[in-house]
C-alpha cells in the first residue's frame, strides 16, 4: 500500500510514502496529524503508524470481523468503524483493541466512514439496486438518519467506496473506485461533481489530518489518501494552521 496526497483543486495525486502493510482497509489520523491508525483485516489488527513510510510502531488485535474503514470523532476523540459481517457500528479503543458495539444498521452496507467537523457521522455504501448511497448515522444508536442516492450527470456514473469531509469547509470528497476521478458530493442532494483525474484505482480510504503550524497565514490543506499501490492525488482547503498530512 502507498499513501498519497491529493490536490483538491486539480485532482492530481502524489505518492508520499510506502506502507509496510498491504491489506489496510482504512486510515484515521489522530488530532495532531502526527500519526495515524490503519485497520488490517487480513491479520485482524489495528496498526499505529507514527511516521510516514515507517513500519507500524504498535498494533493491537481486533475481534474477528471485516472492518470497513475507521473514522475519528472530532468532538470526543473516539474511533468508529463499521463491521460488515453484522453491519454494526463500533467504537475501537486504539490502546487495547477493545471493541464496543454502538448498534446495527441492517439496511446499510458501508464502504467508508467520515465525520464532519460538527461530529455528524456519514458513510458511503452500496444501494440494494446498485449504485451508491450517502448515509448519515446516529453515533449513539447506529440508526440511519438519512440515505441519499449519489447521482452524477456523467454518461456512466462512477462507483465510490471512499469518503472524506473537509473539517474546515465541510466539503464531502470521494474517489471513484474504477475510473479514479476525484469528486465532491452535495450532502443534501447527493449530486457528485467531478473535480479531476487522480490516476488511481480502488482507493480504500481518505482522511484529512491537521497539524499545528506557527505561521500566521492560512496554510493549504492536503487530502491524505490510501490506495492499493497505484498512483494518487492532492487538494486545497483553507484553514489557518491547517495542513492535511499524508
Short mmCIF file of C-alpha atoms in Angstrom, two decimals:
data_model
loop_
_atom_site.label_atom_id
_atom_site.label_comp_id
_atom_site.label_asym_id
_atom_site.label_seq_id
_atom_site.Cartn_x
_atom_site.Cartn_y
_atom_site.Cartn_z
CA UNK A 1 0.00 0.00 0.00
CA UNK A 2 1.08 3.56 -0.67
CA UNK A 3 -0.07 6.81 0.86
CA UNK A 4 -0.76 9.83 -1.35
CA UNK A 5 -1.74 13.46 -1.02
CA UNK A 6 -4.40 14.86 -3.30
CA UNK A 7 -4.81 18.29 -4.83
CA UNK A 8 -8.43 19.16 -4.18
CA UNK A 9 -8.42 21.72 -6.99
CA UNK A 10 -6.99 19.59 -9.81
CA UNK A 11 -7.30 16.01 -8.56
CA UNK A 12 -3.57 15.45 -9.03
CA UNK A 13 -2.11 12.83 -6.70
CA UNK A 14 1.43 12.49 -5.35
CA UNK A 15 2.77 9.45 -3.53
CA UNK A 16 4.41 10.36 -0.23
CA UNK A 17 5.01 7.02 1.49
CA UNK A 18 5.03 3.26 1.07
CA UNK A 19 3.48 1.42 3.98
CA UNK A 20 4.74 -1.91 5.23
CA UNK A 21 1.30 -3.48 5.36
CA UNK A 22 -0.52 -4.39 2.15
CA UNK A 23 -4.04 -5.05 3.47
CA UNK A 24 -5.06 -1.80 5.16
CA UNK A 25 -8.75 -1.04 4.71
CA UNK A 26 -8.95 2.32 6.41
CA UNK A 27 -6.91 5.13 7.94
CA UNK A 28 -7.70 7.75 10.58
CA UNK A 29 -5.29 10.41 11.80
CA UNK A 30 -5.06 11.48 15.41
CA UNK A 31 -5.92 15.02 16.50
CA UNK A 32 -2.39 16.29 15.85
CA UNK A 33 -1.93 14.70 12.43
CA UNK A 34 1.41 13.29 13.56
CA UNK A 35 0.38 9.65 13.34
CA UNK A 36 -2.49 7.57 12.05
CA UNK A 37 -4.24 4.27 12.60
CA UNK A 38 -4.95 1.67 9.96
CA UNK A 39 -7.19 -1.41 10.04
CA UNK A 40 -5.60 -4.58 8.67
CA UNK A 41 -8.39 -7.11 8.14
CA UNK A 42 -6.03 -9.85 6.95
CA UNK A 43 -4.44 -10.00 10.41
CA UNK A 44 -7.36 -8.59 12.42
CA UNK A 45 -5.20 -5.81 13.84
CA UNK A 46 -5.26 -2.06 14.32
CA UNK A 47 -1.90 -0.62 13.31
CA UNK A 48 -0.37 2.60 14.59
CA UNK A 49 1.91 4.41 12.13
CA UNK A 50 3.96 7.01 13.94
CA UNK A 51 5.69 8.33 10.83
CA UNK A 52 5.14 8.12 7.11
CA UNK A 53 6.75 5.22 5.34
CA UNK A 54 7.80 3.51 8.55
CA UNK A 55 6.70 0.17 9.87
CA UNK A 56 3.79 0.36 12.27
CA UNK A 57 5.11 1.30 15.70
CA UNK A 58 2.42 -0.67 17.52
CA UNK A 59 -0.55 -2.91 16.86
CA UNK A 60 -3.45 -4.35 18.81
CA UNK A 61 -5.58 -7.37 17.96
CA UNK A 62 -9.20 -6.77 16.97
CA UNK A 63 -12.10 -9.20 17.33
CA UNK A 64 -12.86 -11.13 14.15
CA UNK A 65 -14.75 -9.11 11.57
CA UNK A 66 -14.47 -7.18 8.32
CA UNK A 67 -13.89 -3.58 9.36
CA UNK A 68 -14.68 -1.16 6.56
CA UNK A 69 -12.73 1.95 7.35
CA UNK A 70 -12.16 3.82 10.58
CA UNK A 71 -13.05 7.41 11.46
CA UNK A 72 -12.25 9.67 14.40
CA UNK A 73 -14.96 11.70 16.11
CA UNK A 74 -13.54 15.25 16.28
CA UNK A 75 -15.65 16.06 19.35
CA UNK A 76 -14.88 13.06 21.57
CA UNK A 77 -11.72 11.61 20.01
CA UNK A 78 -13.37 8.17 19.75
CA UNK A 79 -12.55 5.94 16.77
CA UNK A 80 -15.55 4.44 14.98
CA UNK A 81 -15.62 1.61 12.46
CA UNK A 82 -18.29 -0.29 10.58
CA UNK A 83 -18.27 -4.10 10.65
CA UNK A 84 -19.87 -5.52 7.54
CA UNK A 85 -20.27 -9.05 8.91
CA UNK A 86 -23.23 -7.96 11.03
CA UNK A 87 -23.47 -4.36 9.76
CA UNK A 88 -22.72 -2.93 13.17
CA UNK A 89 -21.22 0.39 14.12
CA UNK A 90 -18.49 0.01 16.74
CA UNK A 91 -16.07 2.10 18.77
CA UNK A 92 -12.47 0.86 18.90
CA UNK A 93 -10.09 1.58 21.77
CA UNK A 94 -6.78 2.05 19.92
CA UNK A 95 -4.77 1.34 23.06
CA UNK A 96 -6.27 -2.07 23.79
CA UNK A 97 -8.16 -3.16 20.68
CA UNK A 98 -11.36 -3.47 22.70
CA UNK A 99 -14.44 -3.04 20.52
CA UNK A 100 -17.78 -1.77 21.80
CA UNK A 101 -20.87 -2.08 19.65
CA UNK A 102 -22.96 1.06 19.26
CA UNK A 103 -25.74 -0.70 17.34
CA UNK A 104 -26.58 -2.24 14.00
CA UNK A 105 -27.80 -0.79 10.72
CA UNK A 106 -29.19 -3.78 8.80
CA UNK A 107 -30.01 -1.66 5.74
CA UNK A 108 -26.53 -0.14 5.44
CA UNK A 109 -23.72 -1.89 3.58
CA UNK A 110 -20.98 0.64 4.30
CA UNK A 111 -17.73 1.05 2.35
CA UNK A 112 -16.31 4.09 4.14
CA UNK A 113 -16.99 6.37 7.14
CA UNK A 114 -16.20 10.03 7.74
CA UNK A 115 -17.01 12.59 10.43
CA UNK A 116 -18.00 16.16 9.73
CA UNK A 117 -16.42 18.87 11.86
CA UNK A 118 -19.59 19.16 13.93
CA UNK A 119 -19.49 15.49 14.96
CA UNK A 120 -22.05 14.12 12.50
CA UNK A 121 -21.12 10.71 11.08
CA UNK A 122 -21.56 9.85 7.40
CA UNK A 123 -20.81 6.84 5.29
CA UNK A 124 -20.77 5.79 1.65
CA UNK A 125 -22.42 2.48 0.96
CA UNK A 126 -23.91 0.23 -1.68
CA UNK A 127 -27.55 0.63 -2.67
CA UNK A 128 -29.59 -2.61 -2.95
CA UNK A 129 -30.38 -1.88 -6.60
CA UNK A 130 -26.84 -0.80 -7.41
CA UNK A 131 -25.02 2.50 -7.19
CA UNK A 132 -24.12 4.36 -4.03
CA UNK A 133 -25.93 5.83 -1.04
CA UNK A 134 -24.70 8.56 1.29
CA UNK A 135 -25.76 7.64 4.83
CA UNK A 136 -25.90 9.72 7.98
CA UNK A 137 -25.74 7.71 11.22
CA UNK A 138 -26.75 8.42 14.80
CA UNK A 139 -23.46 7.99 16.71
CA UNK A 140 -25.35 6.94 19.83
CA UNK A 141 -27.50 4.17 18.30
CA UNK A 142 -26.14 3.50 14.78
CA UNK A 143 -29.60 4.26 13.39
CA UNK A 144 -29.63 5.52 9.81
CA UNK A 145 -30.84 9.13 9.91
CA UNK A 146 -30.82 9.58 6.14
CA UNK A 147 -29.87 7.68 3.00
CA UNK A 148 -29.45 9.73 -0.17
CA UNK A 149 -28.66 8.31 -3.61
CA UNK A 150 -25.41 9.64 -5.07
CA UNK A 151 -26.05 10.90 -8.59
CA UNK A 152 -23.96 12.28 -11.44
CA UNK A 153 -24.59 13.84 -14.84
CA UNK A 154 -21.92 11.61 -16.40
CA UNK A 155 -22.97 9.08 -19.05
CA UNK A 156 -21.56 6.27 -16.89
CA UNK A 157 -21.92 7.20 -13.20
CA UNK A 158 -18.96 6.13 -11.08
CA UNK A 159 -18.97 3.76 -8.13
CA UNK A 160 -17.46 5.18 -4.93
CA UNK A 161 -16.05 3.37 -1.89
CA UNK A 162 -14.19 6.18 -0.09
CA UNK A 163 -15.26 9.32 1.75
CA UNK A 164 -13.61 12.29 3.48
CA UNK A 165 -15.08 15.55 4.78
CA UNK A 166 -13.04 18.74 4.93
CA UNK A 167 -13.16 19.76 8.62
CA UNK A 168 -12.94 23.44 7.68
CA UNK A 169 -15.21 23.88 4.65
CA UNK A 170 -17.46 20.88 5.23
CA UNK A 171 -16.99 19.72 1.63
CA UNK A 172 -17.53 15.99 1.02
CA UNK A 173 -14.93 14.23 -1.17
CA UNK A 174 -14.76 10.80 -2.75
CA UNK A 175 -12.69 9.00 -5.38
CA UNK A 176 -14.32 6.76 -7.98
CA UNK A 177 -13.27 3.16 -7.47
CA UNK A 178 -12.79 2.25 -11.14
CA UNK A 179 -12.16 5.40 -13.17
CA UNK A 180 -10.20 7.22 -10.45
CA UNK A 181 -11.86 10.63 -10.58
CA UNK A 182 -11.93 12.93 -7.55
CA UNK A 183 -15.46 14.14 -6.81
CA UNK A 184 -17.21 16.46 -4.39
CA UNK A 185 -20.64 15.41 -3.11
CA UNK A 186 -23.55 17.64 -2.13
CA UNK A 187 -24.77 16.03 1.14
CA UNK A 188 -28.28 17.45 0.67
CA UNK A 189 -28.95 16.29 -2.89
CA UNK A 190 -26.35 13.54 -3.35
CA UNK A 191 -25.11 15.18 -6.56
CA UNK A 192 -21.49 14.23 -7.31
CA UNK A 193 -19.36 16.74 -9.22
CA UNK A 194 -16.17 15.58 -10.89
CA UNK A 195 -13.09 17.67 -10.00
CA UNK A 196 -10.28 15.91 -11.84
CA UNK A 197 -8.42 12.69 -12.55
CA UNK A 198 -6.28 11.08 -9.86
CA UNK A 199 -4.86 8.24 -11.97
CA UNK A 200 -5.67 5.89 -9.07
CA UNK A 201 -7.85 2.85 -8.72
CA UNK A 202 -9.61 1.15 -5.81
CA UNK A 203 -8.96 3.86 -3.23
CA UNK A 204 -9.84 2.36 0.13
CA UNK A 205 -9.59 5.33 2.46
CA UNK A 206 -9.42 9.11 2.55
CA UNK A 207 -8.74 11.30 5.56
CA UNK A 208 -7.77 14.85 6.48
CA UNK A 209 -5.07 15.41 9.06
CA UNK A 210 -4.42 18.65 10.92
CA UNK A 211 -1.08 19.80 12.27
CA UNK A 212 -0.14 22.91 14.16
CA UNK A 213 1.68 25.49 12.11
CA UNK A 214 3.34 28.51 13.63
CA UNK A 215 2.69 30.62 10.54
CA UNK A 216 0.10 33.33 10.89
CA UNK A 217 -1.29 32.89 7.38
CA UNK A 218 -3.68 30.14 6.27
CA UNK A 219 -1.95 27.02 5.03
CA UNK A 220 -3.40 24.82 2.28
CA UNK A 221 -4.83 21.50 3.36
CA UNK A 222 -3.99 18.27 1.64
CA UNK A 223 -6.05 15.14 1.43
CA UNK A 224 -4.34 12.02 2.70
CA UNK A 225 -5.17 9.03 0.61
CA UNK A 226 -4.54 5.31 0.90
CA UNK A 227 -4.72 3.10 -2.19
CA UNK A 228 -3.81 -0.33 -3.46
CA UNK A 229 -0.34 0.77 -4.52
CA UNK A 230 -1.38 2.60 -7.68
CA UNK A 231 -0.82 6.34 -8.10
CA UNK A 232 -2.88 9.12 -6.38
CA UNK A 233 -3.75 12.95 -5.84
CA UNK A 234 -3.64 16.47 -3.93
CA UNK A 235 -6.09 19.41 -2.94
CA UNK A 236 -6.62 22.64 -1.10
CA UNK A 237 -8.75 23.59 1.82
CA UNK A 238 -8.19 26.87 3.57
CA UNK A 239 -7.65 26.99 7.23
CA UNK A 240 -5.31 28.84 9.47
CA UNK A 241 -2.74 26.44 10.88
CA UNK A 242 -4.18 23.59 8.85
CA UNK A 243 -2.24 21.15 6.76
CA UNK A 244 -3.58 17.86 5.55
CA UNK A 245 -0.97 15.21 6.13
CA UNK A 246 -0.04 12.22 4.14
#
